[in-house]
Each structure stands twice: as C-alpha cells, then as structure tokens.
Amino acid sequence: DAMVIQNPRYQVTQFGKPVTLSCSQTLNHNVMYWYQQKSSQAPKLLFHYYDKDFNNEADTPDNFQSRRPNTSFCFLDIRSPGLGDAAMYLCATSRDRNYEQYFGPGTRLTVT
Amino acid sequence: RKEVEQDPGPFNVPEGATVAFNCTYSNSASQSFFWYRQDCRKEPKLLMSVYSSGNEDGRFTAQLNRASQYISLLIRDSKLSDSATYLCVVNDPKLVFGAGTILRVKS
C-alpha cells in the first residue's frame, strides 16, 4: 500500500499559470517536506512542516507556497511558474526531524 | 566546502563485483546518516540508516567514520538491478542530500 501519495504524477502548465501539487500520507508522520529536483542534481529542500509549523528555506523563492490543512495532506502552490521551475517535485514525510524520510513518487512538472 | 560530498561517478562494474562509495560531510556534530537509492526518474528510496557501529543488510554494508567525517556503502556481489544513483544524506543540522554516485552494473 502506498504510504506517501502524490497527485498528479505529471503536470503540464503554462508559463505564469498557477499550479497546485498535492501530497498525502498514511504514516501519520509529524513532518512533511517538499523538495525540488532537477536532472542530475540532489533534491533541494523548499520547505517543511513540523506539525502545523511552517519552515521555509532561506533561498526558496516567494513564488513557492505551501499549505498543510491537516496531518495527512500537504500542498505545494506555484503562483507564477517560470520555465526554470520545470522539475520533479518530491514530497517526503518523517516521524520527526532528522529521522529517515519516506518519499512519494513525485510530480514531474513541465512549464510551456 | 560542501556540506555533503560524493564522487558522482559513474562507477562501471561487472556483475558479481564488490564496489564501495564514500561520502564526506562537513559538520562534525552530525548525528543522522542515511543511504538512499534513486532510479532514473523515480523517487529516492531509503536503503539503509547508518549507525555508529556500522550495519549490514544482506549484500549491503554501511559504515561511519566520525574521525574522518565520512560514511561508506559497500555492495558485494553486484547485480544488474543495483544500477542506480546512490544518495548520501546527513543532518547539518537539517538533512542534506549529496548529489549522488551513479553505479552501473554490467553483464
């Protein structure tokens, strides 16, 4: 059974058109993360939620926002996607900070 | 110095070979260490947590060397299915991913 689910798996959006990616988990983990990964690069942490507390990375552009309405769900909103935002977006969860993280299958975003 | 560094490879090895990767980290206070495996266009999957005493899981052995600030992953009897990118992850204090080492196992 899938433990971290991401929808959609593939998303095509137009330059500047807002897009929302979703993540859900059945692990009841406290922490949920969003990463951006481009080809041949390490996953780059955008932000994470520890329970309801939002933690933004210093270099995450304002264009990226997140919501966590409850323990199970977390959303990534890209307000005005640029061509440089085309990437794989990975959601991960962990029981607590610095514990092992479990990843969803990712959403591959294409910006046209 | 990068927080977590890995040799990008690729390591090209024949089936049955033993191969080892190292990963160096910069924060001497780091406490959490992991190896992940990532297949092309897929998500990272946890391979092993690395404990201070070292740990083994079948053909895979992970070790931690705090004095020299590196962790290692040893794969014995390589299989074609081991071909992937291996990501080292260290807390600094948040978990930081290395860029990965590419392994190609060939018949």
PDB file of C-alpha atoms in Angstrom:
ATOM      1  CA  ASP A   1       0.000   0.000   0.000  1.00  0.00           C
ATOM      2  CA  ALA A   2       1.291   3.412  -0.948  1.00  0.00           C
ATOM      3  CA  MET A   3       2.280   5.415   2.116  1.00  0.00           C
ATOM      4  CA  VAL A   4       3.085   8.758   0.505  1.00  0.00           C
ATOM      5  CA  ILE A   5       0.918   9.648  -2.455  1.00  0.00           C
ATOM      6  CA  GLN A   6       1.417  12.499  -4.856  1.00  0.00           C
ATOM      7  CA  ASN A   7      -1.016  13.826  -7.411  1.00  0.00           C
ATOM      8  CA  PRO A   8      -0.813  14.355 -10.237  1.00  0.00           C
ATOM      9  CA  ARG A   9       2.205  12.320 -11.336  1.00  0.00           C
ATOM     10  CA  TYR A  10       2.659  14.562 -14.354  1.00  0.00           C
ATOM     11  CA  GLN A  11       1.578  18.166 -14.641  1.00  0.00           C
ATOM     12  CA  VAL A  12       1.866  20.479 -17.606  1.00  0.00           C
ATOM     13  CA  THR A  13       1.208  24.154 -17.023  1.00  0.00           C
ATOM     14  CA  GLN A  14       1.676  27.325 -18.961  1.00  0.00           C
ATOM     15  CA  PHE A  15       4.183  30.000 -18.102  1.00  0.00           C
ATOM     16  CA  GLY A  16       2.651  32.139 -15.355  1.00  0.00           C
ATOM     17  CA  LYS A  17      -0.382  29.926 -14.763  1.00  0.00           C
ATOM     18  CA  PRO A  18      -0.748  28.920 -11.095  1.00  0.00           C
ATOM     19  CA  VAL A  19      -0.463  25.251 -10.298  1.00  0.00           C
ATOM     20  CA  THR A  20      -1.040  23.165  -7.163  1.00  0.00           C
ATOM     21  CA  LEU A  21       0.593  19.845  -6.407  1.00  0.00           C
ATOM     22  CA  SER A  22      -0.744  17.612  -3.675  1.00  0.00           C
ATOM     23  CA  CYS A  23       0.710  15.103  -1.271  1.00  0.00           C
ATOM     24  CA  SER A  24      -0.968  12.804   1.200  1.00  0.00           C
ATOM     25  CA  GLN A  25       0.415  10.314   3.691  1.00  0.00           C
ATOM     26  CA  THR A  26      -0.933   7.366   5.634  1.00  0.00           C
ATOM     27  CA  LEU A  27       2.029   7.181   8.023  1.00  0.00           C
ATOM     28  CA  ASN A  28       0.743   9.782  10.479  1.00  0.00           C
ATOM     29  CA  HIS A  29       4.171  11.410  10.425  1.00  0.00           C
ATOM     30  CA  ASN A  30       4.683  14.781  12.030  1.00  0.00           C
ATOM     31  CA  VAL A  31       6.928  16.233   9.361  1.00  0.00           C
ATOM     32  CA  MET A  32       6.160  16.764   5.702  1.00  0.00           C
ATOM     33  CA  TYR A  33       8.705  18.131   3.215  1.00  0.00           C
ATOM     34  CA  TRP A  34       8.685  19.468  -0.315  1.00  0.00           C
ATOM     35  CA  TYR A  35      11.766  19.094  -2.489  1.00  0.00           C
ATOM     36  CA  GLN A  36      12.578  20.229  -5.985  1.00  0.00           C
ATOM     37  CA  GLN A  37      14.874  18.002  -8.005  1.00  0.00           C
ATOM     38  CA  LYS A  38      16.332  18.808 -11.391  1.00  0.00           C
ATOM     39  CA  SER A  39      18.158  16.392 -13.615  1.00  0.00           C
ATOM     40  CA  SER A  40      21.434  15.039 -12.155  1.00  0.00           C
ATOM     41  CA  GLN A  41      21.097  17.203  -9.047  1.00  0.00           C
ATOM     42  CA  ALA A  42      20.396  16.471  -5.414  1.00  0.00           C
ATOM     43  CA  PRO A  43      16.881  17.067  -4.126  1.00  0.00           C
ATOM     44  CA  LYS A  44      16.655  20.669  -2.939  1.00  0.00           C
ATOM     45  CA  LEU A  45      14.549  21.318   0.130  1.00  0.00           C
ATOM     46  CA  LEU A  46      11.976  24.061  -0.431  1.00  0.00           C
ATOM     47  CA  PHE A  47      10.222  23.968   2.952  1.00  0.00           C
ATOM     48  CA  HIS A  48       8.800  21.645   5.545  1.00  0.00           C
ATOM     49  CA  TYR A  49       6.018  21.482   8.075  1.00  0.00           C
ATOM     50  CA  TYR A  50       6.597  20.212  11.572  1.00  0.00           C
ATOM     51  CA  ASP A  51       3.010  19.541  12.510  1.00  0.00           C
ATOM     52  CA  LYS A  52       1.420  22.923  11.761  1.00  0.00           C
ATOM     53  CA  ASP A  53       4.633  24.916  11.940  1.00  0.00           C
ATOM     54  CA  PHE A  54       5.839  26.061   8.556  1.00  0.00           C
ATOM     55  CA  ASN A  55       9.604  26.235   7.969  1.00  0.00           C
ATOM     56  CA  ASN A  56      10.758  27.951   4.824  1.00  0.00           C
ATOM     57  CA  GLU A  57      14.259  27.592   3.428  1.00  0.00           C
ATOM     58  CA  ALA A  58      16.043  30.917   3.066  1.00  0.00           C
ATOM     59  CA  ASP A  59      16.617  30.535  -0.656  1.00  0.00           C
ATOM     60  CA  THR A  60      13.130  29.322  -1.602  1.00  0.00           C
ATOM     61  CA  PRO A  61      11.552  31.878  -3.946  1.00  0.00           C
ATOM     62  CA  ASP A  62       8.345  33.608  -2.845  1.00  0.00           C
ATOM     63  CA  ASN A  63       6.728  32.075  -5.904  1.00  0.00           C
ATOM     64  CA  PHE A  64       6.524  28.819  -3.937  1.00  0.00           C
ATOM     65  CA  GLN A  65       3.974  28.480  -1.151  1.00  0.00           C
ATOM     66  CA  SER A  66       2.661  25.577   0.869  1.00  0.00           C
ATOM     67  CA  ARG A  67      -0.368  24.600   2.900  1.00  0.00           C
ATOM     68  CA  ARG A  68      -0.946  21.782   5.330  1.00  0.00           C
ATOM     69  CA  PRO A  69      -4.622  21.699   6.243  1.00  0.00           C
ATOM     70  CA  ASN A  70      -4.285  18.541   8.341  1.00  0.00           C
ATOM     71  CA  THR A  71      -1.769  15.848   9.281  1.00  0.00           C
ATOM     72  CA  SER A  72      -2.358  13.820   6.148  1.00  0.00           C
ATOM     73  CA  PHE A  73      -2.258  16.411   3.395  1.00  0.00           C
ATOM     74  CA  CYS A  74       0.216  18.980   2.189  1.00  0.00           C
ATOM     75  CA  PHE A  75       0.064  21.159  -0.934  1.00  0.00           C
ATOM     76  CA  LEU A  76       2.671  22.973  -2.975  1.00  0.00           C
ATOM     77  CA  ASP A  77       1.428  26.068  -4.775  1.00  0.00           C
ATOM     78  CA  ILE A  78       3.487  27.665  -7.513  1.00  0.00           C
ATOM     79  CA  ARG A  79       1.941  31.050  -8.068  1.00  0.00           C
ATOM     80  CA  SER A  80       3.533  32.006 -11.372  1.00  0.00           C
ATOM     81  CA  PRO A  81       5.564  29.143 -12.815  1.00  0.00           C
ATOM     82  CA  GLY A  82       8.560  30.051 -14.899  1.00  0.00           C
ATOM     83  CA  LEU A  83      10.447  27.855 -17.325  1.00  0.00           C
ATOM     84  CA  GLY A  84      13.101  27.376 -14.653  1.00  0.00           C
ATOM     85  CA  ASP A  85      10.545  25.761 -12.348  1.00  0.00           C
ATOM     86  CA  ALA A  86      10.247  22.697 -14.556  1.00  0.00           C
ATOM     87  CA  ALA A  87      11.453  19.866 -12.354  1.00  0.00           C
ATOM     88  CA  MET A  88      10.445  16.837 -10.330  1.00  0.00           C
ATOM     89  CA  TYR A  89       8.704  17.842  -7.109  1.00  0.00           C
ATOM     90  CA  LEU A  90       9.060  15.334  -4.325  1.00  0.00           C
ATOM     91  CA  CYS A  91       7.057  15.142  -1.140  1.00  0.00           C
ATOM     92  CA  ALA A  92       8.531  13.304   1.832  1.00  0.00           C
ATOM     93  CA  THR A  93       7.495  12.563   5.393  1.00  0.00           C
ATOM     94  CA  SER A  94       9.325  11.640   8.554  1.00  0.00           C
ATOM     95  CA  ARG A  95       8.360  10.791  12.091  1.00  0.00           C
ATOM     96  CA  ASP A  96      10.476  13.653  13.398  1.00  0.00           C
ATOM     97  CA  ARG A  97      13.224  15.925  12.146  1.00  0.00           C
ATOM     98  CA  ASN A  98      16.456  14.100  11.291  1.00  0.00           C
ATOM     99  CA  TYR A  99      14.721  10.753  11.107  1.00  0.00           C
ATOM    100  CA  GLU A 100      14.612   8.806   7.860  1.00  0.00           C
ATOM    101  CA  GLN A 101      12.347  10.316   5.241  1.00  0.00           C
ATOM    102  CA  TYR A 102       9.919   8.458   3.025  1.00  0.00           C
ATOM    103  CA  PHE A 103       9.253   9.854  -0.400  1.00  0.00           C
ATOM    104  CA  GLY A 104       6.249   9.924  -2.646  1.00  0.00           C
ATOM    105  CA  PRO A 105       6.653   9.060  -6.337  1.00  0.00           C
ATOM    106  CA  GLY A 106       6.966  12.718  -7.285  1.00  0.00           C
ATOM    107  CA  THR A 107       5.185  15.051  -9.669  1.00  0.00           C
ATOM    108  CA  ARG A 108       7.024  15.916 -12.846  1.00  0.00           C
ATOM    109  CA  LEU A 109       6.184  19.489 -13.780  1.00  0.00           C
ATOM    110  CA  THR A 110       6.540  20.799 -17.303  1.00  0.00           C
ATOM    111  CA  VAL A 111       6.159  24.521 -17.999  1.00  0.00           C
ATOM    112  CA  THR A 112       5.348  25.532 -21.561  1.00  0.00           C
TER     113      THR A 112
ATOM    114  CA  ARG B   1      33.353  23.049   1.397  1.00  0.00           C
ATOM    115  CA  LYS B   2      30.004  21.474   0.565  1.00  0.00           C
ATOM    116  CA  GLU B   3      28.008  20.067   3.444  1.00  0.00           C
ATOM    117  CA  VAL B   4      27.838  16.620   1.844  1.00  0.00           C
ATOM    118  CA  GLU B   5      30.105  15.487  -0.969  1.00  0.00           C
ATOM    119  CA  GLN B   6      30.039  12.398  -3.132  1.00  0.00           C
ATOM    120  CA  ASP B   7      32.036  11.227  -6.108  1.00  0.00           C
ATOM    121  CA  PRO B   8      29.494  11.499  -8.940  1.00  0.00           C
ATOM    122  CA  GLY B   9      30.977   8.504 -10.779  1.00  0.00           C
ATOM    123  CA  PRO B  10      29.827   6.714 -12.789  1.00  0.00           C
ATOM    124  CA  PHE B  11      31.206   3.535 -11.304  1.00  0.00           C
ATOM    125  CA  ASN B  12      31.056   0.892 -14.034  1.00  0.00           C
ATOM    126  CA  VAL B  13      31.444  -2.590 -12.572  1.00  0.00           C
ATOM    127  CA  PRO B  14      30.810  -6.138 -13.797  1.00  0.00           C
ATOM    128  CA  GLU B  15      28.177  -8.333 -12.214  1.00  0.00           C
ATOM    129  CA  GLY B  16      29.475 -10.007  -9.094  1.00  0.00           C
ATOM    130  CA  ALA B  17      31.960  -7.277  -8.291  1.00  0.00           C
ATOM    131  CA  THR B  18      32.301  -5.542  -4.953  1.00  0.00           C
ATOM    132  CA  VAL B  19      32.024  -1.769  -5.071  1.00  0.00           C
ATOM    133  CA  ALA B  20      32.320   0.893  -2.389  1.00  0.00           C
ATOM    134  CA  PHE B  21      31.254   4.522  -2.240  1.00  0.00           C
ATOM    135  CA  ASN B  22      32.326   7.145   0.219  1.00  0.00           C
ATOM    136  CA  CYS B  23      30.535  10.291   1.253  1.00  0.00           C
ATOM    137  CA  THR B  24      32.184  13.083   3.242  1.00  0.00           C
ATOM    138  CA  TYR B  25      30.366  15.558   5.439  1.00  0.00           C
ATOM    139  CA  SER B  26      31.470  18.872   6.900  1.00  0.00           C
ATOM    140  CA  ASN B  27      29.574  19.128  10.201  1.00  0.00           C
ATOM    141  CA  SER B  28      31.349  17.198  12.936  1.00  0.00           C
ATOM    142  CA  ALA B  29      28.183  17.417  15.062  1.00  0.00           C
ATOM    143  CA  SER B  30      26.095  15.448  12.561  1.00  0.00           C
ATOM    144  CA  GLN B  31      24.207  12.568  14.138  1.00  0.00           C
ATOM    145  CA  SER B  32      21.952  11.138  11.447  1.00  0.00           C
ATOM    146  CA  PHE B  33      23.242   9.363   8.356  1.00  0.00           C
ATOM    147  CA  PHE B  34      21.413   7.537   5.608  1.00  0.00           C
ATOM    148  CA  TRP B  35      21.932   5.985   2.207  1.00  0.00           C
ATOM    149  CA  TYR B  36      19.164   6.269  -0.367  1.00  0.00           C
ATOM    150  CA  ARG B  37      18.871   4.682  -3.768  1.00  0.00           C
ATOM    151  CA  GLN B  38      17.301   6.558  -6.670  1.00  0.00           C
ATOM    152  CA  ASP B  39      16.424   5.011 -10.000  1.00  0.00           C
ATOM    153  CA  CYS B  40      16.162   7.174 -13.086  1.00  0.00           C
ATOM    154  CA  ARG B  41      13.110   9.444 -12.937  1.00  0.00           C
ATOM    155  CA  LYS B  42      11.907   7.835  -9.707  1.00  0.00           C
ATOM    156  CA  GLU B  43      11.840   8.942  -6.091  1.00  0.00           C
ATOM    157  CA  PRO B  44      14.671   8.276  -3.628  1.00  0.00           C
ATOM    158  CA  LYS B  45      14.120   5.147  -1.577  1.00  0.00           C
ATOM    159  CA  LEU B  46      15.695   4.525   1.796  1.00  0.00           C
ATOM    160  CA  LEU B  47      18.379   1.880   1.512  1.00  0.00           C
ATOM    161  CA  MET B  48      19.951   1.978   4.957  1.00  0.00           C
ATOM    162  CA  SER B  49      20.298   4.073   8.041  1.00  0.00           C
ATOM    163  CA  VAL B  50      23.937   4.248   9.152  1.00  0.00           C
ATOM    164  CA  TYR B  51      24.629   3.523  12.785  1.00  0.00           C
ATOM    165  CA  SER B  52      27.793   4.375  14.632  1.00  0.00           C
ATOM    166  CA  SER B  53      28.723   0.708  14.953  1.00  0.00           C
ATOM    167  CA  GLY B  54      28.213   0.041  11.280  1.00  0.00           C
ATOM    168  CA  ASN B  55      25.416  -2.093   9.909  1.00  0.00           C
ATOM    169  CA  GLU B  56      24.812  -4.731   7.316  1.00  0.00           C
ATOM    170  CA  ASP B  57      21.764  -5.719   5.308  1.00  0.00           C
ATOM    171  CA  GLY B  58      22.378  -8.642   3.021  1.00  0.00           C
ATOM    172  CA  ARG B  59      24.891  -7.584   0.380  1.00  0.00           C
ATOM    173  CA  PHE B  60      24.998  -4.013   1.651  1.00  0.00           C
ATOM    174  CA  THR B  61      27.241  -2.735   4.436  1.00  0.00           C
ATOM    175  CA  ALA B  62      27.294   0.820   5.722  1.00  0.00           C
ATOM    176  CA  GLN B  63      29.961   2.291   7.962  1.00  0.00           C
ATOM    177  CA  LEU B  64      30.528   5.574   9.711  1.00  0.00           C
ATOM    178  CA  ASN B  65      33.944   7.088  10.340  1.00  0.00           C
ATOM    179  CA  ARG B  66      33.469  10.069  12.630  1.00  0.00           C
ATOM    180  CA  ALA B  67      37.160  10.908  12.902  1.00  0.00           C
ATOM    181  CA  SER B  68      37.468  11.414   9.161  1.00  0.00           C
ATOM    182  CA  GLN B  69      33.848  12.519   8.727  1.00  0.00           C
ATOM    183  CA  TYR B  70      32.731  10.123   6.089  1.00  0.00           C
ATOM    184  CA  ILE B  71      30.248   7.325   5.631  1.00  0.00           C
ATOM    185  CA  SER B  72      30.680   4.447   3.251  1.00  0.00           C
ATOM    186  CA  LEU B  73      28.471   1.984   1.425  1.00  0.00           C
ATOM    187  CA  LEU B  74      29.823  -1.371   0.310  1.00  0.00           C
ATOM    188  CA  ILE B  75      27.901  -3.520  -2.151  1.00  0.00           C
ATOM    189  CA  ARG B  76      29.019  -7.111  -2.532  1.00  0.00           C
ATOM    190  CA  ASP B  77      28.148  -9.432  -5.419  1.00  0.00           C
ATOM    191  CA  SER B  78      26.718  -6.615  -7.537  1.00  0.00           C
ATOM    192  CA  LYS B  79      23.564  -7.341  -9.506  1.00  0.00           C
ATOM    193  CA  LEU B  80      22.330  -5.654 -12.664  1.00  0.00           C
ATOM    194  CA  SER B  81      19.414  -4.380 -10.594  1.00  0.00           C
ATOM    195  CA  ASP B  82      21.801  -2.470  -8.328  1.00  0.00           C
ATOM    196  CA  SER B  83      22.341   0.042 -11.135  1.00  0.00           C
ATOM    197  CA  ALA B  84      21.073   3.332  -9.760  1.00  0.00           C
ATOM    198  CA  THR B  85      22.184   6.573  -8.168  1.00  0.00           C
ATOM    199  CA  TYR B  86      23.129   6.281  -4.503  1.00  0.00           C
ATOM    200  CA  LEU B  87      22.456   9.357  -2.389  1.00  0.00           C
ATOM    201  CA  CYS B  88      24.155  10.055   0.890  1.00  0.00           C
ATOM    202  CA  VAL B  89      22.131  12.032   3.446  1.00  0.00           C
ATOM    203  CA  VAL B  90      23.483  13.707   6.574  1.00  0.00           C
ATOM    204  CA  ASN B  91      21.922  16.083   9.072  1.00  0.00           C
ATOM    205  CA  ASP B  92      23.630  19.513   9.139  1.00  0.00           C
ATOM    206  CA  PRO B  93      21.525  20.075  11.296  1.00  0.00           C
ATOM    207  CA  LYS B  94      18.720  19.528   8.794  1.00  0.00           C
ATOM    208  CA  LEU B  95      19.017  16.574   6.482  1.00  0.00           C
ATOM    209  CA  VAL B  96      21.156  17.438   3.461  1.00  0.00           C
ATOM    210  CA  PHE B  97      21.384  15.277   0.359  1.00  0.00           C
ATOM    211  CA  GLY B  98      24.536  14.655  -1.584  1.00  0.00           C
ATOM    212  CA  ALA B  99      24.319  14.868  -5.356  1.00  0.00           C
ATOM    213  CA  GLY B 100      24.671  11.106  -5.639  1.00  0.00           C
ATOM    214  CA  THR B 101      27.008   8.490  -7.058  1.00  0.00           C
ATOM    215  CA  ILE B 102      25.994   6.684 -10.223  1.00  0.00           C
ATOM    216  CA  LEU B 103      26.511   2.917 -10.278  1.00  0.00           C
ATOM    217  CA  ARG B 104      26.264   0.913 -13.475  1.00  0.00           C
ATOM    218  CA  VAL B 105      26.492  -2.843 -13.182  1.00  0.00           C
ATOM    219  CA  LYS B 106      27.116  -4.599 -16.476  1.00  0.00           C
ATOM    220  CA  SER B 107      26.844  -8.232 -17.517  1.00  0.00           C
TER     221      SER B 107
END
